[in-house]
Coordinates of C-alpha atoms and ligand atoms in Angstrom, one line a residue:
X30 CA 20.2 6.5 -22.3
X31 CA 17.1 4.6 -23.9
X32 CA 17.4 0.8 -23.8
X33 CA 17.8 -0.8 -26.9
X34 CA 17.7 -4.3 -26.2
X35 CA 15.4 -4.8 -23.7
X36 CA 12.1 -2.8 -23.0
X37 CA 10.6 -1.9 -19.7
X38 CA 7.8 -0.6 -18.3
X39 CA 5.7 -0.2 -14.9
X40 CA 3.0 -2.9 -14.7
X41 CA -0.2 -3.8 -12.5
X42 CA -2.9 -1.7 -11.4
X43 CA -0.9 0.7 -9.0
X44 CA 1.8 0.8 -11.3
X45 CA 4.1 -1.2 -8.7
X46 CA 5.5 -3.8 -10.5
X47 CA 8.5 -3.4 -12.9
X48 CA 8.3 -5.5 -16.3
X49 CA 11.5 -6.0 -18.4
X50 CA 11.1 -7.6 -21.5
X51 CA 14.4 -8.9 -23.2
X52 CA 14.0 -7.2 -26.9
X53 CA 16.6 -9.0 -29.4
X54 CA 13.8 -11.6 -31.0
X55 CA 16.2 -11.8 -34.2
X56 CA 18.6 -13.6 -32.3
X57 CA 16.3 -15.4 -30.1
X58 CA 17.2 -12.9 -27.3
X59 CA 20.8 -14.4 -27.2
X60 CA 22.4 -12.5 -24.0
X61 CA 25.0 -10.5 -25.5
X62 CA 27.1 -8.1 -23.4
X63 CA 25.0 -5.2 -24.2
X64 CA 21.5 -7.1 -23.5
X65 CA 22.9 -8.2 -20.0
X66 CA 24.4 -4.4 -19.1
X67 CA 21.3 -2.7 -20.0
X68 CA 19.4 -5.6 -18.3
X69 CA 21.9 -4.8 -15.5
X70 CA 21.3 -1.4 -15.1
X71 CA 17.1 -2.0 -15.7
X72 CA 17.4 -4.1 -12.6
X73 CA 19.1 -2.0 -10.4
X74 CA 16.8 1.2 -10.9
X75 CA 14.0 -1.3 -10.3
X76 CA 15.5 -2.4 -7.0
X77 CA 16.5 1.7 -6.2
X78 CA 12.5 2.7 -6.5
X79 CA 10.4 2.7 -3.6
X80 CA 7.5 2.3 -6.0
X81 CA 8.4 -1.2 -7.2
X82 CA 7.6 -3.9 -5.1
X83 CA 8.3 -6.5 -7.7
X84 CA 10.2 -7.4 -10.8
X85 CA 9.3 -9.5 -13.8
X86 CA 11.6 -10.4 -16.4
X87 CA 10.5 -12.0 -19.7
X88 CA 11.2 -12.5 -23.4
X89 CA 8.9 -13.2 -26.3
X90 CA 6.5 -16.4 -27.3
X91 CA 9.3 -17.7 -29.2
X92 CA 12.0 -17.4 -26.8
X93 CA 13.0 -16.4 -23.6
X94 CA 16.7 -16.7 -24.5
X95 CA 18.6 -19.5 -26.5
X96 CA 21.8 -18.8 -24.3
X97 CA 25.0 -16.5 -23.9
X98 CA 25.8 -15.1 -27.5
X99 CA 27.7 -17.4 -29.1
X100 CA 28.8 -15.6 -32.0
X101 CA 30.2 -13.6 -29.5
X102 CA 32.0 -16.2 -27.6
X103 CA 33.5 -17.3 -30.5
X104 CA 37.1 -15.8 -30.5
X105 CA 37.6 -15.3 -27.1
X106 CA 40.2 -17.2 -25.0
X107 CA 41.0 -18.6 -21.2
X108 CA 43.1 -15.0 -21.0
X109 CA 40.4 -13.2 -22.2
X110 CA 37.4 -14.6 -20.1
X111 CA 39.2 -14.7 -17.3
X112 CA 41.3 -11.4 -17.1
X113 CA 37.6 -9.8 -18.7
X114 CA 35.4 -11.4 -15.7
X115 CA 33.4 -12.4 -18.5
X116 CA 29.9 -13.3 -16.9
X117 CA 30.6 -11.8 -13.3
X118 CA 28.0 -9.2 -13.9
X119 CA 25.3 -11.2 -14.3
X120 CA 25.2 -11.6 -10.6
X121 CA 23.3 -8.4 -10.9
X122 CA 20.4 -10.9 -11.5
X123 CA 20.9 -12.8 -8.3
X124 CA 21.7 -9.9 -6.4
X125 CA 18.5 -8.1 -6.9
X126 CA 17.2 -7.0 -3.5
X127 CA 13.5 -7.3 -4.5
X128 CA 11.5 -10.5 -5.8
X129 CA 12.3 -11.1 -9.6
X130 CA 9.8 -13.5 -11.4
X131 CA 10.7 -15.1 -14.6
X132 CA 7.8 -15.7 -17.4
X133 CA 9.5 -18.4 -19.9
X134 CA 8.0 -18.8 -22.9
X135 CA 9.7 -20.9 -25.6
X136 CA 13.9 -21.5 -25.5
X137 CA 15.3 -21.1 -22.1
X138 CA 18.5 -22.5 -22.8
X139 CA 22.0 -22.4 -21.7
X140 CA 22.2 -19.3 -20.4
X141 CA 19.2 -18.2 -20.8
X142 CA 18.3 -21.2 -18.4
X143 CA 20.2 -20.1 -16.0
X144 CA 18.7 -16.5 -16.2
X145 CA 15.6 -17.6 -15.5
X146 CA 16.9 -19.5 -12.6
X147 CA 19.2 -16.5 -11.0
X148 CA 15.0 -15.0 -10.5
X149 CA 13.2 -16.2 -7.3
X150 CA 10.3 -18.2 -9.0
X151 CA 9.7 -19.5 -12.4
X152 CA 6.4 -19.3 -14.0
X153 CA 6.4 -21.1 -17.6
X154 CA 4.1 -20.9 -20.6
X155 CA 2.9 -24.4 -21.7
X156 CA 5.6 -24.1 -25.2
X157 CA 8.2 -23.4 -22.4
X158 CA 11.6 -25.7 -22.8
X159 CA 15.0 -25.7 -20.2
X160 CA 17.9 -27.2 -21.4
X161 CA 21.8 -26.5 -20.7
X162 CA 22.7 -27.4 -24.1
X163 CA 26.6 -25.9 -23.5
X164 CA 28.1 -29.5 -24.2
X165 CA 26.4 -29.4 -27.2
X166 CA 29.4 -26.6 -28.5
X167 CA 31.9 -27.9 -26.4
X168 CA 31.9 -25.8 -23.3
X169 CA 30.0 -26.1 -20.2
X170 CA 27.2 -23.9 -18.3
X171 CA 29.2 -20.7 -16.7
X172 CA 26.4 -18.8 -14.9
X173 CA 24.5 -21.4 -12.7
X174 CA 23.6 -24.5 -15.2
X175 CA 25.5 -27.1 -13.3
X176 CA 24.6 -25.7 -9.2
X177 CA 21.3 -24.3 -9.5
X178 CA 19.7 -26.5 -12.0
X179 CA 21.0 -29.7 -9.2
X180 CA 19.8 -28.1 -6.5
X181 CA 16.3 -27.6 -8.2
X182 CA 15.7 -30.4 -10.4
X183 CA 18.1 -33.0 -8.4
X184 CA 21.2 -35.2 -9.4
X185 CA 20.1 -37.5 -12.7
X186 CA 17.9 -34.8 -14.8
X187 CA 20.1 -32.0 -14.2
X188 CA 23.3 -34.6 -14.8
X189 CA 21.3 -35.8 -18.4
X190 CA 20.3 -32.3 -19.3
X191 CA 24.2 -31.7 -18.5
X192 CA 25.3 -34.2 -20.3
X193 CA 23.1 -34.9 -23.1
X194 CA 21.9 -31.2 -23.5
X195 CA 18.5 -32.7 -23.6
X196 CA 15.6 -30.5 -23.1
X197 CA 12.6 -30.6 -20.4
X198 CA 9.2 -29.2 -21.6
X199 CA 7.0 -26.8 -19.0
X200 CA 5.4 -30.0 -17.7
X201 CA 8.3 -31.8 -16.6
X202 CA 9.5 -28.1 -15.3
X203 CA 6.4 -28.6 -13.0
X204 CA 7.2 -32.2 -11.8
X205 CA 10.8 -31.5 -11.0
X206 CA 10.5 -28.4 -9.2
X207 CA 11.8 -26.4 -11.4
X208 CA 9.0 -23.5 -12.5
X209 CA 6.1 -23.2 -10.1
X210 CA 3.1 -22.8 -11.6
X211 CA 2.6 -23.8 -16.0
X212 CA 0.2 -21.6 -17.9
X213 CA -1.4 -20.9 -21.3
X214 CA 1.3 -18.8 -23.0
X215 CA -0.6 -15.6 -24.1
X216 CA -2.1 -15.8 -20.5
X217 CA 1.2 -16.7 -18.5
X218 CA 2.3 -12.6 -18.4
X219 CA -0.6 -11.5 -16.5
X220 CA -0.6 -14.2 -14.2
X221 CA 2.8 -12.7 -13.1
X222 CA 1.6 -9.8 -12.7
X223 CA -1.2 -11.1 -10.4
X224 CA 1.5 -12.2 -8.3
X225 CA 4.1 -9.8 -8.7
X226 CA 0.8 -7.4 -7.3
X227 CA 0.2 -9.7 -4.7
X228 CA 4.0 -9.5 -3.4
X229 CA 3.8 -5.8 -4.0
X230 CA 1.1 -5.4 -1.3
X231 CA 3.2 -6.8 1.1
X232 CA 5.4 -4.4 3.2
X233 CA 8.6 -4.5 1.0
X234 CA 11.0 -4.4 4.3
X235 CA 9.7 -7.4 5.6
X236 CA 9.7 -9.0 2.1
X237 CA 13.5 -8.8 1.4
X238 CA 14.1 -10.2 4.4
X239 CA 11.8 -12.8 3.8
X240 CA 13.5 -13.2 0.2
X241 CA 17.4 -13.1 1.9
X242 CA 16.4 -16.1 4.6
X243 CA 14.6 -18.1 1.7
X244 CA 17.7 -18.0 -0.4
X245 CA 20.1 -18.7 2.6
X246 CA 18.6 -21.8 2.1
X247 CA 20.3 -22.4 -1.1
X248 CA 23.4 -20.6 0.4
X249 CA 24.2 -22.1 3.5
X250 CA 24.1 -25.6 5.4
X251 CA 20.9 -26.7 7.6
X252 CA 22.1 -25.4 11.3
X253 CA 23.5 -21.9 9.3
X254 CA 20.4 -21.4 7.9
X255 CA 17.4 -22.0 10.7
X256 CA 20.0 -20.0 12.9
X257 CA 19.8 -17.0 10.0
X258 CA 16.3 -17.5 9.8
X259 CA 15.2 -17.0 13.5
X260 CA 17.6 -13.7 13.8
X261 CA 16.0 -12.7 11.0
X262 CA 12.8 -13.6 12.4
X263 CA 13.8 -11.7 15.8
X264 CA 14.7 -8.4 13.5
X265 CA 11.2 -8.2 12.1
X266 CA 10.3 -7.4 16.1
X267 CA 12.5 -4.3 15.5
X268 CA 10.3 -3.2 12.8
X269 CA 7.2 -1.1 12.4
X270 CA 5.6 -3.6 10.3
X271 CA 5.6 -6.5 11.9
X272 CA 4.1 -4.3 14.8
X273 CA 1.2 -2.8 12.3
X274 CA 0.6 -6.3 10.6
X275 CA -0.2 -8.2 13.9
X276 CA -2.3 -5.0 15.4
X277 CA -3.8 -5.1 11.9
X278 CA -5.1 -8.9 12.4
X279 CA -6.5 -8.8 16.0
X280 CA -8.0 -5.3 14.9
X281 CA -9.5 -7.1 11.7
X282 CA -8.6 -4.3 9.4
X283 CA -5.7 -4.1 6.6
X284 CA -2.3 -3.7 8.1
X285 CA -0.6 -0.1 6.6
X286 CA 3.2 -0.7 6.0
X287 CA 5.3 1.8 5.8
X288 CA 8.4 0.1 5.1
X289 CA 9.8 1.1 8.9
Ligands
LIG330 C1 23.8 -16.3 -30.9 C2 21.8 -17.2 -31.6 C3 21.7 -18.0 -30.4 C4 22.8 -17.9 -29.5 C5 20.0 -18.4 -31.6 N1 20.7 -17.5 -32.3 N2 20.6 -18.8 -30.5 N3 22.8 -16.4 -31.8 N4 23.8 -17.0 -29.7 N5 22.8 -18.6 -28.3 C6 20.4 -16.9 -33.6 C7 20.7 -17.8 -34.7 O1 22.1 -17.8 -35.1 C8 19.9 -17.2 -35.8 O2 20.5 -16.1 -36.4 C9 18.6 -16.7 -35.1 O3 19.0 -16.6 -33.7 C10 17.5 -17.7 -35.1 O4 18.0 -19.0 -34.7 P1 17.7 -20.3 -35.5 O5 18.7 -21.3 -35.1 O6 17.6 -20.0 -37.0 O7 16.2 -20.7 -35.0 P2 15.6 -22.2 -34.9 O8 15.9 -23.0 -36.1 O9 14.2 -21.9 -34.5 O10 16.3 -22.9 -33.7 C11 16.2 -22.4 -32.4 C12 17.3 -23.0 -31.4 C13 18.7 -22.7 -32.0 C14 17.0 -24.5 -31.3 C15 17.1 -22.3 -30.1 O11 18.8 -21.3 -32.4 C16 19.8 -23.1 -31.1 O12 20.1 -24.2 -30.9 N6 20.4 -22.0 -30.5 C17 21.6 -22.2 -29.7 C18 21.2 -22.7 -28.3 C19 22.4 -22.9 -27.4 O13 23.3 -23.7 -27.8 N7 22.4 -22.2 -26.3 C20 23.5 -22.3 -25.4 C21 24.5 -21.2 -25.8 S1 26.0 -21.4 -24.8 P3 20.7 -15.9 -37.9 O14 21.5 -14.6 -38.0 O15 21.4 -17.1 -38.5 O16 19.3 -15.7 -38.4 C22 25.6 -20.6 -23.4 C23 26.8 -20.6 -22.5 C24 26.3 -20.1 -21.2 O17 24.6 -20.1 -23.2 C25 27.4 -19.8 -20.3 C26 27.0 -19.0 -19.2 C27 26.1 -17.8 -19.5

């Protein structure tokens, strides 16, 4: 079944990185439950093909998204959200196996904040704002506005952007941690895709582990996490690939992976 709400397509010049492009601009790609199931499923046969070695997700120059629906929140009650799991399967995002870059250009708010931040890096265009505006409508962030936004931005902005629902441009994204690299908007996309190519080139085996001990940083305490780290670091020694990239260096040719 065609998407309707998002588009997608295979990117870069080996055709190794998968672009998804949220595709509701009337409503300033506002997450509805059909937007976040087809972006589900786009995901998921992203992370299934051995030709994608990355993932970008974006949204238009206007907006990467202005939050959850709303207007489809409305009506709905504690009974409802809770018996519904309403939101659970937007850990799809987070559990994506393969590196997922967000491009923000325009609105990232409330939920749509927290989308960008279930990716593994941030890149912003320069009209790019963040804000958990949720108290603004009397409710509070549900998918990651209130953990991940403190972890990356620290206590008093994320408390004030909490709070206040006050926004942060791309250049205060930069200061705080937040996004990594701020670029022209029309040129922000293709800088992705430099880097999505780049991670791409990189045997994919070795880069999900690399991806897993990164975030077990965000997942576990200090001692939990260096102790992850170096058994992951030992398991690479079981691989094929960490065999051909070191042969590869002292040889001074390009290492092959094979994914093995
Ligand atoms: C539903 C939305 C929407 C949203 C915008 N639209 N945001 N619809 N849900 N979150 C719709 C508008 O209703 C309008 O539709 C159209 O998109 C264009 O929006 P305008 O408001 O006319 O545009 P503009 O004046 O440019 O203002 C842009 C804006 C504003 C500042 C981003 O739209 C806004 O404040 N949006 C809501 C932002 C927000 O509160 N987000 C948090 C949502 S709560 P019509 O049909 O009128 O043309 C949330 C909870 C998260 O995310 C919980 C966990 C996921």
């Amino acid at each position: 079944k065609a998407h309707e709400m998002i588009h997608v397509e295979r990117v870069g010049l080996n055709g190794n990185v998968g672009l998804i492009k949220l595709n509701r601009p009337k409503a300033l790609n506002a997450l509805c439950g059909q937007l976040m199931s087809e972006l589900r499923v786009a995901l998921r046969e992203f992370d299934d093909d051995d030709k994608i070695g990355a993932i970008i997700l974006t949204g238009n120059e206007k907006a990467f998204a202005a939050g959850a629906d709303i207007k489809e929140m409305i009506n709905k009650d504690f009974a409802s959200t809770y018996s519904g799991r309403f939101l659970e399967e937007w850990t799809a995002v987070s559990d994506t196996r393969k590196p997922v870059i967000a491009v923000v250009n325009g609105y990232a708010l409330g939920g749509g904040c927290e989308l960008a931040m279930m990716c593994d890096i941030i890149y912003a265009g320069e009209n790019a704002f963040f804000g958990q505006p949720e108290i603004n409508i009397g409710t509070i962030p549900g998918a990651g506005g209130s953990q991940r936004l403190t972890r990356a931005v620290g206590k008093s902005l994320s408390m004030e952007m909490n709070l206040t629902g006050n926004r942060i441009d791309a250049k205060q994204a930069l200061t705080s941690g937040l996004v990594s690299k701020v670029y022209p908007t029309d040129e922000v996309v293709n800088k992705a895709i430099e880097l999505g190519e780049k991670i791409a080139a990189q045997s994919p085996l070795i880069v999900a582990m690399c991806k897993e001990a990164v975030n077990s940083a965000y997942e576990m305490t200090l001692r939990e996490g260096l102790h992850f780290e170096r058994r992951l670091f030992h398991n690479t020694f079981a691989t094929k690939d960490r065999k051909e990239g070191m042969s590869a260096f002292a040889e001074k040719r390009k290492p092959t992976w094979t994914s093995s």
